[in-house]
Amino acid sequence: MNIHLTKSQIGLDGVPAAETVLSHVDGERGELIIAGEHVAELASRSSFEGVTARLWTAATGRPLAEADVRKSLGAARGDARPVDADLLPATRGLSIVDGFRAAIAGLRAENGLDHEATIVGAFPVIAGALVRRASGDAPVAPDPNASHAADTLAMLRGRKPQPREVTALDAYLVTVCDHGMNASTFTTRVVASTQADLFAAVTAGYCALTGPLHGGAPEPVLEMLDAIGTRERIKPWVDDALSRGERLMGFGHRVYRVRDPRADVLKAAIERLATDGADLPFAGEVEAYIRQALRRKNPDRPLETNVEFFTAILLDALAIPRQAFTPIFAVARAAGWTAHAREQQRTGRLIRPSSSYVGPMPG
Ligand code: ACO
């Protein structure tokens, strides 16, 4: 009784909570392996459908090819249209992030498709409809024959994307589709461990994703770059924010003690996209100064660039509104969440940890 836990114990730092064949994060070496491949390798040659096929195959033991997933996601996007029309009224008056939460909570099994395909297919349809409504536009009908990345961009922006834009979004979707036992995946697995269905498990995962310490960081990254504004203001702005004890979004990670490997994959995707919409040299100067300032402030705690810094720049360069960044993260991570939920149901056990009671005793 009355045993106070350390900060690391409270955060479950380094505590394994599942056996998984889906992904592995090595925080010391800065490595991420997804379904047996390094993330940089996967992002350079796999589509979102390809990596989703690998994750679902690994989770269920049922072999799936990229073409099977492309077909089922196309069908699911097509079927999601009536669902989305039903669900949108429930999201009236809510922000895009909150509306997305309300809409996905109302998803249900449709037309005999696997639950995982229904979920992953519906996500971009819902995100697209919410983004379009926010700008006063009508939703764009999904194209079941397009790739998931191409159709996501078309439904968000209302015009057919260029091939290099599709390549860039596909690289993003692959890069962030899964990432070990992060907070939202853990949440998903806890819910799945009760044998609740995939819709419940993934909705819970999305709720965890929305916090700024997890998937809610990219919008504030852009706000930070906007607030800094010019090269001359980098040093005073950053020094000031740190002296007020603020956390700088897009930096630091619970597991990585070196640079997040996904940051460089996304930086390379932005370079290949070659658009005037991304001021990479300015972002690079901000990044370099923040890393230096964080080293000065916390010499014993390595705080490096994380995936969210370049996520913000990439999604902004693709003209995706910043208010939709977290739902777009979910479009990608839904592949990982559904795989983890299935794996948990198949091989796991009810997750039920204990707590240390530090309250008063009776009498
Ligand atoms: N900016 C400034 N200081 C920071 C930052 C940061 N981004 N991150 C950590 N620190 C400081 C903490 O304030 C703490 O200082 P203190 O000891 O003086 O209180 C010290 O570094 C150690 O922090 P920890 O508690 O060990 O950090 P934790 O592991 O809890 O945090 C986290 C990880 C939440 C990601 C943190 O680095 C952070 O808040 N980053 C900013 C938000 C962000 O970018 N989130 C996206 C993460 S990636 C993802 O989830 C997809």
mmCIF file of C-alpha atoms and ligand atoms in Angstrom:
data_model
loop_
_atom_site.group_PDB
_atom_site.id
_atom_site.type_symbol
_atom_site.label_atom_id
_atom_site.label_comp_id
_atom_site.label_asym_id
_atom_site.label_seq_id
_atom_site.Cartn_x
_atom_site.Cartn_y
_atom_site.Cartn_z
ATOM 1 C CA MET A 1 0.000 0.000 0.000
ATOM 2 C CA ASN A 2 0.991 3.614 -0.566
ATOM 3 C CA ILE A 3 3.843 2.735 -2.897
ATOM 4 C CA HIS A 4 4.446 5.735 -5.139
ATOM 5 C CA LEU A 5 5.412 4.852 -8.703
ATOM 6 C CA THR A 6 8.203 6.488 -10.683
ATOM 7 C CA LYS A 7 7.487 8.655 -13.764
ATOM 8 C CA SER A 8 8.642 5.768 -15.990
ATOM 9 C CA GLN A 9 6.368 3.286 -14.245
ATOM 10 C CA ILE A 10 3.380 5.618 -14.572
ATOM 11 C CA GLY A 11 4.071 5.993 -18.304
ATOM 12 C CA LEU A 12 4.612 2.208 -18.692
ATOM 13 C CA ASP A 13 7.968 3.081 -20.344
ATOM 14 C CA GLY A 14 9.491 0.002 -21.918
ATOM 15 C CA VAL A 15 6.827 -2.381 -20.583
ATOM 16 C CA PRO A 16 5.896 -4.953 -23.269
ATOM 17 C CA ALA A 17 2.098 -5.329 -23.369
ATOM 18 C CA ALA A 18 1.706 -7.680 -26.336
ATOM 19 C CA GLU A 19 3.495 -10.113 -28.601
ATOM 20 C CA THR A 20 3.126 -8.883 -32.159
ATOM 21 C CA VAL A 21 4.267 -9.795 -35.649
ATOM 22 C CA LEU A 22 3.140 -6.400 -36.995
ATOM 23 C CA SER A 23 5.815 -3.803 -36.259
ATOM 24 C CA HIS A 24 8.888 -3.104 -34.155
ATOM 25 C CA VAL A 25 10.405 0.177 -32.984
ATOM 26 C CA ASP A 26 14.076 0.256 -31.947
ATOM 27 C CA GLY A 27 14.407 3.568 -30.150
ATOM 28 C CA GLU A 28 18.170 3.374 -29.623
ATOM 29 C CA ARG A 29 19.047 2.619 -33.246
ATOM 30 C CA GLY A 30 16.246 4.683 -34.770
ATOM 31 C CA GLU A 31 14.735 1.761 -36.649
ATOM 32 C CA LEU A 32 11.145 0.944 -37.541
ATOM 33 C CA ILE A 33 10.251 -2.448 -39.017
ATOM 34 C CA ILE A 34 6.726 -2.934 -40.380
ATOM 35 C CA ALA A 35 5.687 -6.532 -41.214
ATOM 36 C CA GLY A 36 9.302 -7.541 -41.665
ATOM 37 C CA GLU A 37 10.592 -4.552 -43.708
ATOM 38 C CA HIS A 38 12.379 -1.333 -42.808
ATOM 39 C CA VAL A 39 10.068 1.654 -43.158
ATOM 40 C CA ALA A 40 12.289 3.456 -45.701
ATOM 41 C CA GLU A 41 12.344 0.366 -47.907
ATOM 42 C CA LEU A 42 8.557 -0.063 -47.682
ATOM 43 C CA ALA A 43 7.825 3.595 -48.379
ATOM 44 C CA SER A 44 10.017 3.534 -51.485
ATOM 45 C CA ARG A 45 8.346 0.578 -53.147
ATOM 46 C CA SER A 46 5.048 -0.353 -51.520
ATOM 47 C CA SER A 47 1.622 1.185 -51.914
ATOM 48 C CA PHE A 48 -0.730 1.647 -48.955
ATOM 49 C CA GLU A 49 -2.736 -1.313 -50.234
ATOM 50 C CA GLY A 50 0.467 -3.396 -50.373
ATOM 51 C CA VAL A 51 1.490 -2.702 -46.785
ATOM 52 C CA THR A 52 -2.100 -3.139 -45.576
ATOM 53 C CA ALA A 53 -2.172 -6.568 -47.233
ATOM 54 C CA ARG A 54 1.009 -7.495 -45.364
ATOM 55 C CA LEU A 55 -0.378 -6.292 -42.021
ATOM 56 C CA TRP A 56 -3.739 -8.022 -42.394
ATOM 57 C CA THR A 57 -2.084 -11.238 -43.583
ATOM 58 C CA ALA A 58 0.274 -11.177 -40.618
ATOM 59 C CA ALA A 59 -2.551 -10.446 -38.161
ATOM 60 C CA THR A 60 -5.044 -13.027 -39.365
ATOM 61 C CA GLY A 61 -2.885 -15.729 -40.954
ATOM 62 C CA ARG A 62 -5.128 -15.469 -44.068
ATOM 63 C CA PRO A 63 -2.952 -14.657 -47.116
ATOM 64 C CA LEU A 64 -4.022 -11.471 -48.908
ATOM 65 C CA ALA A 65 -2.450 -9.885 -51.985
ATOM 66 C CA GLU A 66 -2.180 -6.176 -52.717
ATOM 67 C CA ALA A 67 -4.814 -6.592 -55.464
ATOM 68 C CA ASP A 68 -7.302 -8.147 -52.994
ATOM 69 C CA VAL A 69 -6.924 -5.193 -50.651
ATOM 70 C CA ARG A 70 -7.170 -2.674 -53.479
ATOM 71 C CA LYS A 71 -10.445 -4.298 -54.518
ATOM 72 C CA SER A 72 -11.927 -4.516 -51.020
ATOM 73 C CA LEU A 73 -10.931 -0.949 -50.097
ATOM 74 C CA GLY A 74 -12.376 0.353 -53.376
ATOM 75 C CA ALA A 75 -15.641 -1.461 -52.658
ATOM 76 C CA ALA A 76 -15.668 -0.213 -49.077
ATOM 77 C CA ARG A 77 -15.118 3.399 -50.156
ATOM 78 C CA GLY A 78 -18.002 2.998 -52.608
ATOM 79 C CA ASP A 79 -20.267 1.508 -49.943
ATOM 80 C CA ALA A 80 -19.320 4.173 -47.417
ATOM 81 C CA ARG A 81 -21.143 6.874 -49.319
ATOM 82 C CA PRO A 82 -24.635 6.217 -47.930
ATOM 83 C CA VAL A 83 -23.092 5.614 -44.530
ATOM 84 C CA ASP A 84 -21.424 8.970 -44.697
ATOM 85 C CA ALA A 85 -24.677 10.705 -45.715
ATOM 86 C CA ASP A 86 -26.363 9.078 -42.675
ATOM 87 C CA LEU A 87 -23.559 9.974 -40.359
ATOM 88 C CA LEU A 88 -22.853 13.554 -41.345
ATOM 89 C CA PRO A 89 -25.882 15.063 -39.543
ATOM 90 C CA ALA A 90 -24.452 13.700 -36.268
ATOM 91 C CA THR A 91 -21.333 15.790 -36.840
ATOM 92 C CA ARG A 92 -23.025 19.149 -37.422
ATOM 93 C CA GLY A 93 -21.405 21.991 -35.498
ATOM 94 C CA LEU A 94 -18.301 19.952 -34.676
ATOM 95 C CA SER A 95 -14.732 20.608 -35.840
ATOM 96 C CA ILE A 96 -13.297 18.239 -38.467
ATOM 97 C CA VAL A 97 -11.364 16.321 -35.778
ATOM 98 C CA ASP A 98 -14.406 15.930 -33.505
ATOM 99 C CA GLY A 99 -16.821 15.339 -36.387
ATOM 100 C CA PHE A 100 -14.606 12.512 -37.585
ATOM 101 C CA ARG A 101 -14.804 10.935 -34.114
ATOM 102 C CA ALA A 102 -18.598 11.153 -34.079
ATOM 103 C CA ALA A 103 -18.891 9.764 -37.616
ATOM 104 C CA ILE A 104 -16.594 6.777 -37.164
ATOM 105 C CA ALA A 105 -18.353 5.895 -33.916
ATOM 106 C CA GLY A 106 -21.471 5.279 -36.031
ATOM 107 C CA LEU A 107 -19.829 2.910 -38.538
ATOM 108 C CA ARG A 108 -21.203 -0.594 -38.747
ATOM 109 C CA ALA A 109 -20.737 -3.742 -40.845
ATOM 110 C CA GLU A 110 -21.863 -3.197 -44.435
ATOM 111 C CA ASN A 111 -22.643 -5.571 -47.270
ATOM 112 C CA GLY A 112 -20.658 -8.548 -46.069
ATOM 113 C CA LEU A 113 -17.278 -6.808 -46.325
ATOM 114 C CA ASP A 114 -14.681 -7.585 -43.653
ATOM 115 C CA HIS A 115 -14.901 -5.115 -40.785
ATOM 116 C CA GLU A 116 -11.320 -4.027 -41.387
ATOM 117 C CA ALA A 117 -12.030 -3.129 -45.030
ATOM 118 C CA THR A 118 -15.251 -1.314 -44.052
ATOM 119 C CA ILE A 119 -13.320 0.804 -41.548
ATOM 120 C CA VAL A 120 -10.233 1.584 -43.636
ATOM 121 C CA GLY A 121 -12.402 2.264 -46.708
ATOM 122 C CA ALA A 122 -14.826 4.562 -44.875
ATOM 123 C CA PHE A 123 -12.180 6.755 -43.233
ATOM 124 C CA PRO A 124 -11.139 8.854 -46.264
ATOM 125 C CA VAL A 125 -14.759 9.148 -47.407
ATOM 126 C CA ILE A 126 -15.745 10.613 -44.042
ATOM 127 C CA ALA A 127 -12.646 12.845 -43.857
ATOM 128 C CA GLY A 128 -13.300 14.090 -47.396
ATOM 129 C CA ALA A 129 -16.958 14.856 -46.699
ATOM 130 C CA LEU A 130 -16.106 16.772 -43.499
ATOM 131 C CA VAL A 131 -13.340 18.798 -45.169
ATOM 132 C CA ARG A 132 -15.550 19.660 -48.129
ATOM 133 C CA ARG A 133 -18.448 20.646 -45.895
ATOM 134 C CA ALA A 134 -16.152 22.917 -43.848
ATOM 135 C CA SER A 135 -15.350 24.846 -47.033
ATOM 136 C CA GLY A 136 -19.005 24.879 -48.142
ATOM 137 C CA ASP A 137 -18.508 22.275 -50.897
ATOM 138 C CA ALA A 138 -20.464 19.139 -51.732
ATOM 139 C CA PRO A 139 -18.778 15.756 -51.074
ATOM 140 C CA VAL A 140 -16.945 14.110 -53.968
ATOM 141 C CA ALA A 141 -18.104 10.599 -54.859
ATOM 142 C CA PRO A 142 -15.464 7.923 -54.237
ATOM 143 C CA ASP A 143 -13.926 6.117 -57.213
ATOM 144 C CA PRO A 144 -13.650 2.402 -56.332
ATOM 145 C CA ASN A 145 -11.147 1.905 -59.167
ATOM 146 C CA ALA A 146 -8.670 4.534 -57.978
ATOM 147 C CA SER A 147 -5.872 3.794 -55.532
ATOM 148 C CA HIS A 148 -6.613 4.594 -51.897
ATOM 149 C CA ALA A 149 -4.135 7.519 -51.935
ATOM 150 C CA ALA A 150 -5.439 8.969 -55.210
ATOM 151 C CA ASP A 151 -9.069 8.691 -54.109
ATOM 152 C CA THR A 152 -8.307 10.185 -50.685
ATOM 153 C CA LEU A 153 -6.756 13.258 -52.327
ATOM 154 C CA ALA A 154 -9.599 13.587 -54.841
ATOM 155 C CA MET A 155 -12.261 13.385 -52.108
ATOM 156 C CA LEU A 156 -10.423 15.946 -49.963
ATOM 157 C CA ARG A 157 -9.700 18.476 -52.685
ATOM 158 C CA GLY A 158 -12.377 17.955 -55.318
ATOM 159 C CA ARG A 159 -9.968 17.565 -58.243
ATOM 160 C CA LYS A 160 -8.002 14.707 -59.747
ATOM 161 C CA PRO A 161 -4.525 14.706 -58.176
ATOM 162 C CA GLN A 162 -1.284 14.687 -60.156
ATOM 163 C CA PRO A 163 0.698 11.411 -60.073
ATOM 164 C CA ARG A 164 3.525 12.964 -57.998
ATOM 165 C CA GLU A 165 0.965 14.103 -55.411
ATOM 166 C CA VAL A 166 -0.448 10.586 -55.221
ATOM 167 C CA THR A 167 3.074 9.181 -54.783
ATOM 168 C CA ALA A 168 3.723 11.638 -51.948
ATOM 169 C CA LEU A 169 0.492 10.832 -50.083
ATOM 170 C CA ASP A 170 1.028 7.105 -50.612
ATOM 171 C CA ALA A 171 4.528 7.418 -49.085
ATOM 172 C CA TYR A 172 2.963 9.183 -46.078
ATOM 173 C CA LEU A 173 0.208 6.560 -45.651
ATOM 174 C CA VAL A 174 2.769 3.732 -45.748
ATOM 175 C CA THR A 175 5.195 5.506 -43.411
ATOM 176 C CA VAL A 176 2.700 6.059 -40.594
ATOM 177 C CA CYS A 177 0.444 2.999 -41.037
ATOM 178 C CA ASP A 178 1.803 1.254 -37.935
ATOM 179 C CA HIS A 179 4.265 1.985 -35.146
ATOM 180 C CA GLY A 180 4.563 -0.580 -32.369
ATOM 181 C CA MET A 181 2.690 -0.086 -29.119
ATOM 182 C CA ASN A 182 1.997 3.652 -29.437
ATOM 183 C CA ALA A 183 -0.798 5.148 -27.305
ATOM 184 C CA SER A 184 -3.592 4.765 -29.871
ATOM 185 C CA THR A 185 -2.604 1.207 -30.808
ATOM 186 C CA PHE A 186 -2.418 0.244 -27.141
ATOM 187 C CA THR A 187 -5.887 1.752 -26.625
ATOM 188 C CA THR A 188 -7.188 -0.189 -29.631
ATOM 189 C CA ARG A 189 -5.722 -3.413 -28.269
ATOM 190 C CA VAL A 190 -7.148 -2.852 -24.776
ATOM 191 C CA VAL A 191 -10.646 -2.479 -26.235
ATOM 192 C CA ALA A 192 -10.161 -5.448 -28.603
ATOM 193 C CA SER A 193 -8.914 -7.538 -25.659
ATOM 194 C CA THR A 194 -12.409 -7.391 -24.150
ATOM 195 C CA GLN A 195 -13.645 -9.009 -27.422
ATOM 196 C CA ALA A 196 -15.482 -5.800 -28.313
ATOM 197 C CA ASP A 197 -15.683 -5.495 -32.113
ATOM 198 C CA LEU A 198 -13.263 -3.696 -34.445
ATOM 199 C CA PHE A 199 -15.536 -0.637 -34.774
ATOM 200 C CA ALA A 200 -15.390 -0.024 -31.021
ATOM 201 C CA ALA A 201 -11.661 -0.745 -30.798
ATOM 202 C CA VAL A 202 -10.687 1.575 -33.658
ATOM 203 C CA THR A 203 -12.960 4.413 -32.492
ATOM 204 C CA ALA A 204 -11.195 4.283 -29.126
ATOM 205 C CA GLY A 205 -7.823 4.296 -30.894
ATOM 206 C CA TYR A 206 -8.777 7.435 -32.814
ATOM 207 C CA CYS A 207 -9.761 9.200 -29.574
ATOM 208 C CA ALA A 208 -6.268 8.539 -28.205
ATOM 209 C CA LEU A 209 -4.701 9.784 -31.433
ATOM 210 C CA THR A 210 -6.307 13.229 -31.226
ATOM 211 C CA GLY A 211 -4.176 14.457 -28.275
ATOM 212 C CA PRO A 212 -1.312 16.859 -29.058
ATOM 213 C CA LEU A 213 1.239 14.552 -27.413
ATOM 214 C CA HIS A 214 0.372 11.922 -30.048
ATOM 215 C CA GLY A 215 -1.313 12.507 -33.424
ATOM 216 C CA GLY A 216 -2.608 16.005 -32.750
ATOM 217 C CA ALA A 217 0.864 17.556 -33.114
ATOM 218 C CA PRO A 218 1.108 18.471 -36.836
ATOM 219 C CA GLU A 219 -1.434 21.305 -36.796
ATOM 220 C CA PRO A 220 0.480 23.039 -33.961
ATOM 221 C CA VAL A 221 3.726 22.446 -35.922
ATOM 222 C CA LEU A 222 2.357 24.607 -38.749
ATOM 223 C CA GLU A 223 1.104 27.169 -36.237
ATOM 224 C CA MET A 224 4.623 27.304 -34.811
ATOM 225 C CA LEU A 225 6.218 27.777 -38.260
ATOM 226 C CA ASP A 226 3.658 30.513 -39.019
ATOM 227 C CA ALA A 227 4.287 32.228 -35.684
ATOM 228 C CA ILE A 228 8.068 32.192 -36.238
ATOM 229 C CA GLY A 229 7.518 33.544 -39.733
ATOM 230 C CA THR A 230 11.039 34.704 -40.679
ATOM 231 C CA ARG A 231 14.626 33.467 -40.275
ATOM 232 C CA GLU A 232 15.504 36.326 -37.909
ATOM 233 C CA ARG A 233 12.731 35.330 -35.514
ATOM 234 C CA ILE A 234 13.735 31.659 -35.171
ATOM 235 C CA LYS A 235 16.132 32.092 -32.252
ATOM 236 C CA PRO A 236 14.111 34.585 -30.164
ATOM 237 C CA TRP A 237 10.827 32.726 -30.733
ATOM 238 C CA VAL A 238 12.219 29.300 -29.810
ATOM 239 C CA ASP A 239 14.227 30.582 -26.825
ATOM 240 C CA ASP A 240 11.172 32.387 -25.563
ATOM 241 C CA ALA A 241 8.881 29.357 -25.898
ATOM 242 C CA LEU A 242 11.381 27.115 -24.104
ATOM 243 C CA SER A 243 11.922 29.636 -21.317
ATOM 244 C CA ARG A 244 8.143 29.572 -20.733
ATOM 245 C CA GLY A 245 8.425 25.757 -20.374
ATOM 246 C CA GLU A 246 6.476 25.051 -23.564
ATOM 247 C CA ARG A 247 6.829 21.786 -25.485
ATOM 248 C CA LEU A 248 7.794 22.297 -29.107
ATOM 249 C CA MET A 249 5.564 20.208 -31.330
ATOM 250 C CA GLY A 250 7.246 17.764 -33.703
ATOM 251 C CA PHE A 251 10.169 17.093 -31.337
ATOM 252 C CA GLY A 252 10.828 14.436 -28.708
ATOM 253 C CA HIS A 253 9.561 10.880 -28.494
ATOM 254 C CA ARG A 254 8.884 8.391 -25.733
ATOM 255 C CA VAL A 255 10.845 5.620 -27.466
ATOM 256 C CA TYR A 256 13.311 7.180 -29.934
ATOM 257 C CA ARG A 257 16.555 8.415 -28.422
ATOM 258 C CA VAL A 258 17.807 9.307 -31.921
ATOM 259 C CA ARG A 259 16.060 10.793 -34.927
ATOM 260 C CA ASP A 260 12.677 9.228 -35.775
ATOM 261 C CA PRO A 261 13.403 7.265 -39.004
ATOM 262 C CA ARG A 262 10.040 8.343 -40.419
ATOM 263 C CA ALA A 263 11.125 12.005 -40.383
ATOM 264 C CA ASP A 264 13.709 11.398 -43.127
ATOM 265 C CA VAL A 265 11.341 9.247 -45.185
ATOM 266 C CA LEU A 266 8.809 12.088 -45.208
ATOM 267 C CA LYS A 267 11.466 14.744 -45.841
ATOM 268 C CA ALA A 268 12.568 12.771 -48.937
ATOM 269 C CA ALA A 269 8.905 12.526 -50.055
ATOM 270 C CA ILE A 270 8.584 16.328 -49.790
ATOM 271 C CA GLU A 271 11.775 16.790 -51.833
ATOM 272 C CA ARG A 272 10.438 14.451 -54.538
ATOM 273 C CA LEU A 273 7.099 16.266 -54.557
ATOM 274 C CA ALA A 274 9.084 19.383 -55.533
ATOM 275 C CA THR A 275 6.401 21.943 -54.923
ATOM 276 C CA ASP A 276 6.521 25.651 -54.138
ATOM 277 C CA GLY A 277 3.976 24.873 -51.408
ATOM 278 C CA ALA A 278 6.753 23.695 -49.020
ATOM 279 C CA ASP A 279 9.487 26.026 -47.762
ATOM 280 C CA LEU A 280 11.883 23.220 -46.800
ATOM 281 C CA PRO A 281 14.959 25.465 -46.333
ATOM 282 C CA PHE A 282 13.096 27.589 -43.746
ATOM 283 C CA ALA A 283 11.694 24.491 -42.003
ATOM 284 C CA GLY A 284 15.214 23.009 -42.019
ATOM 285 C CA GLU A 285 16.603 26.092 -40.263
ATOM 286 C CA VAL A 286 13.843 25.989 -37.658
ATOM 287 C CA GLU A 287 14.473 22.275 -37.112
ATOM 288 C CA ALA A 288 18.237 22.729 -36.752
ATOM 289 C CA TYR A 289 17.859 25.532 -34.223
ATOM 290 C CA ILE A 290 15.225 23.692 -32.168
ATOM 291 C CA ARG A 291 17.405 20.566 -31.963
ATOM 292 C CA GLN A 292 20.316 22.679 -30.779
ATOM 293 C CA ALA A 293 18.145 24.541 -28.229
ATOM 294 C CA LEU A 294 16.639 21.296 -26.887
ATOM 295 C CA ARG A 295 20.141 19.812 -26.465
ATOM 296 C CA ARG A 296 21.115 22.884 -24.477
ATOM 297 C CA LYS A 297 18.000 22.765 -22.313
ATOM 298 C CA ASN A 298 17.896 19.004 -21.668
ATOM 299 C CA PRO A 299 21.499 17.776 -22.142
ATOM 300 C CA ASP A 300 20.684 14.383 -20.576
ATOM 301 C CA ARG A 301 17.460 13.672 -22.506
ATOM 302 C CA PRO A 302 17.935 13.335 -26.282
ATOM 303 C CA LEU A 303 15.026 15.166 -27.966
ATOM 304 C CA GLU A 304 15.092 14.813 -31.737
ATOM 305 C CA THR A 305 12.781 15.560 -34.635
ATOM 306 C CA ASN A 306 9.772 13.235 -34.768
ATOM 307 C CA VAL A 307 7.494 12.215 -37.627
ATOM 308 C CA GLU A 308 4.996 15.013 -36.983
ATOM 309 C CA PHE A 309 7.344 17.839 -38.003
ATOM 310 C CA PHE A 310 7.604 16.657 -41.624
ATOM 311 C CA THR A 311 4.033 15.307 -41.639
ATOM 312 C CA ALA A 312 2.845 18.881 -41.187
ATOM 313 C CA ILE A 313 4.989 20.162 -44.059
ATOM 314 C CA LEU A 314 4.063 17.322 -46.408
ATOM 315 C CA LEU A 315 0.295 17.466 -45.823
ATOM 316 C CA ASP A 316 0.359 21.257 -46.108
ATOM 317 C CA ALA A 317 2.265 21.017 -49.401
ATOM 318 C CA LEU A 318 -0.494 18.685 -50.626
ATOM 319 C CA ALA A 319 -3.012 21.449 -49.850
ATOM 320 C CA ILE A 320 -4.758 19.385 -47.181
ATOM 321 C CA PRO A 321 -6.260 21.760 -44.597
ATOM 322 C CA ARG A 322 -4.434 21.601 -41.286
ATOM 323 C CA GLN A 323 -7.696 21.025 -39.379
ATOM 324 C CA ALA A 324 -7.863 17.632 -41.127
ATOM 325 C CA PHE A 325 -4.327 16.438 -40.333
ATOM 326 C CA THR A 326 -5.363 14.150 -37.459
ATOM 327 C CA PRO A 327 -8.144 12.404 -39.454
ATOM 328 C CA ILE A 328 -5.643 11.915 -42.322
ATOM 329 C CA PHE A 329 -3.216 10.348 -39.867
ATOM 330 C CA ALA A 330 -6.105 8.040 -38.896
ATOM 331 C CA VAL A 331 -6.713 7.157 -42.575
ATOM 332 C CA ALA A 332 -3.204 5.661 -42.545
ATOM 333 C CA ARG A 333 -3.114 4.279 -38.992
ATOM 334 C CA ALA A 334 -6.458 2.513 -39.452
ATOM 335 C CA ALA A 335 -4.483 -0.207 -41.279
ATOM 336 C CA GLY A 336 -2.358 -0.789 -38.175
ATOM 337 C CA TRP A 337 -5.230 -0.454 -35.689
ATOM 338 C CA THR A 338 -7.396 -3.015 -37.485
ATOM 339 C CA ALA A 339 -4.465 -5.439 -37.755
ATOM 340 C CA HIS A 340 -3.612 -5.021 -34.058
ATOM 341 C CA ALA A 341 -7.255 -5.469 -33.021
ATOM 342 C CA ARG A 342 -7.457 -8.732 -35.000
ATOM 343 C CA GLU A 343 -4.123 -9.948 -33.654
ATOM 344 C CA GLN A 344 -5.183 -9.109 -30.097
ATOM 345 C CA GLN A 345 -8.484 -10.959 -30.469
ATOM 346 C CA ARG A 346 -6.737 -13.962 -32.016
ATOM 347 C CA THR A 347 -3.658 -14.325 -29.857
ATOM 348 C CA GLY A 348 -4.005 -12.005 -26.868
ATOM 349 C CA ARG A 349 -5.667 -12.031 -23.508
ATOM 350 C CA LEU A 350 -7.860 -9.541 -21.616
ATOM 351 C CA ILE A 351 -5.531 -6.623 -20.776
ATOM 352 C CA ARG A 352 -6.125 -5.781 -17.154
ATOM 353 C CA PRO A 353 -3.175 -4.168 -15.346
ATOM 354 C CA SER A 354 -3.169 -3.121 -11.711
ATOM 355 C CA SER A 355 -2.783 0.234 -9.959
ATOM 356 C CA SER A 356 -0.958 1.364 -6.877
ATOM 357 C CA TYR A 357 -3.455 2.683 -4.319
ATOM 358 C CA VAL A 358 -2.102 5.820 -2.612
ATOM 359 C CA GLY A 359 -5.418 7.020 -1.147
ATOM 360 C CA PRO A 360 -6.669 6.911 2.428
ATOM 361 C CA MET A 361 -7.406 3.606 4.147
ATOM 362 C CA PRO A 362 -10.742 3.024 5.934
ATOM 363 C CA GLY A 363 -10.740 4.118 9.549
HETATM 364 N N1 ACO B 1 9.781 20.383 -26.343
HETATM 365 C C1 ACO B 1 10.344 20.825 -25.210
HETATM 366 N N2 ACO B 1 10.655 20.024 -24.181
HETATM 367 C C2 ACO B 1 10.362 18.726 -24.291
HETATM 368 C C3 ACO B 1 9.791 18.195 -25.452
HETATM 369 C C4 ACO B 1 9.493 19.073 -26.496
HETATM 370 N N3 ACO B 1 8.922 18.649 -27.637
HETATM 371 N N4 ACO B 1 9.617 16.857 -25.281
HETATM 372 C C5 ACO B 1 10.063 16.566 -24.059
HETATM 373 N N5 ACO B 1 10.521 17.691 -23.456
HETATM 374 C C6 ACO B 1 11.096 17.807 -22.140
HETATM 375 C C7 ACO B 1 10.020 17.608 -21.070
HETATM 376 O O1 ACO B 1 9.365 18.829 -20.766
HETATM 377 C C8 ACO B 1 10.832 17.098 -19.923
HETATM 378 O O2 ACO B 1 11.465 18.179 -19.291
HETATM 379 P P1 ACO B 1 11.552 18.243 -17.683
HETATM 380 O O3 ACO B 1 12.292 16.982 -17.290
HETATM 381 O O4 ACO B 1 12.297 19.498 -17.452
HETATM 382 O O5 ACO B 1 10.132 18.239 -17.221
HETATM 383 C C9 ACO B 1 11.938 16.285 -20.605
HETATM 384 O O6 ACO B 1 12.021 16.765 -21.949
HETATM 385 C C10 ACO B 1 11.686 14.812 -20.638
HETATM 386 O O7 ACO B 1 10.425 14.579 -21.210
HETATM 387 P P2 ACO B 1 9.705 13.185 -21.018
HETATM 388 O O8 ACO B 1 8.693 13.321 -19.933
HETATM 389 O O9 ACO B 1 10.698 12.109 -20.868
HETATM 390 O O10 ACO B 1 9.002 13.065 -22.386
HETATM 391 P P3 ACO B 1 7.887 12.014 -22.759
HETATM 392 O O11 ACO B 1 8.515 10.717 -23.075
HETATM 393 O O12 ACO B 1 6.772 11.985 -21.789
HETATM 394 O O13 ACO B 1 7.383 12.760 -24.033
HETATM 395 C C11 ACO B 1 6.452 13.350 -26.037
HETATM 396 C C12 ACO B 1 7.298 12.284 -25.325
HETATM 397 C C13 ACO B 1 5.066 13.364 -25.417
HETATM 398 C C14 ACO B 1 6.321 12.965 -27.502
HETATM 399 C C15 ACO B 1 7.140 14.716 -25.879
HETATM 400 O O14 ACO B 1 8.430 14.691 -26.415
HETATM 401 C C16 ACO B 1 6.339 15.857 -26.464
HETATM 402 O O15 ACO B 1 5.456 16.383 -25.794
HETATM 403 N N6 ACO B 1 6.620 16.247 -27.755
HETATM 404 C C17 ACO B 1 5.865 17.274 -28.390
HETATM 405 C C18 ACO B 1 4.561 16.706 -28.979
HETATM 406 C C19 ACO B 1 4.796 15.845 -30.197
HETATM 407 O O16 ACO B 1 5.602 16.176 -31.065
HETATM 408 N N7 ACO B 1 4.037 14.747 -30.267
HETATM 409 C C20 ACO B 1 4.127 13.799 -31.378
HETATM 410 C C21 ACO B 1 4.897 12.573 -30.968
HETATM 411 S S1 ACO B 1 5.095 11.454 -32.336
HETATM 412 C C22 ACO B 1 3.607 10.634 -32.442
HETATM 413 O O17 ACO B 1 2.960 10.378 -31.470
HETATM 414 C C23 ACO B 1 3.098 10.225 -33.762
#
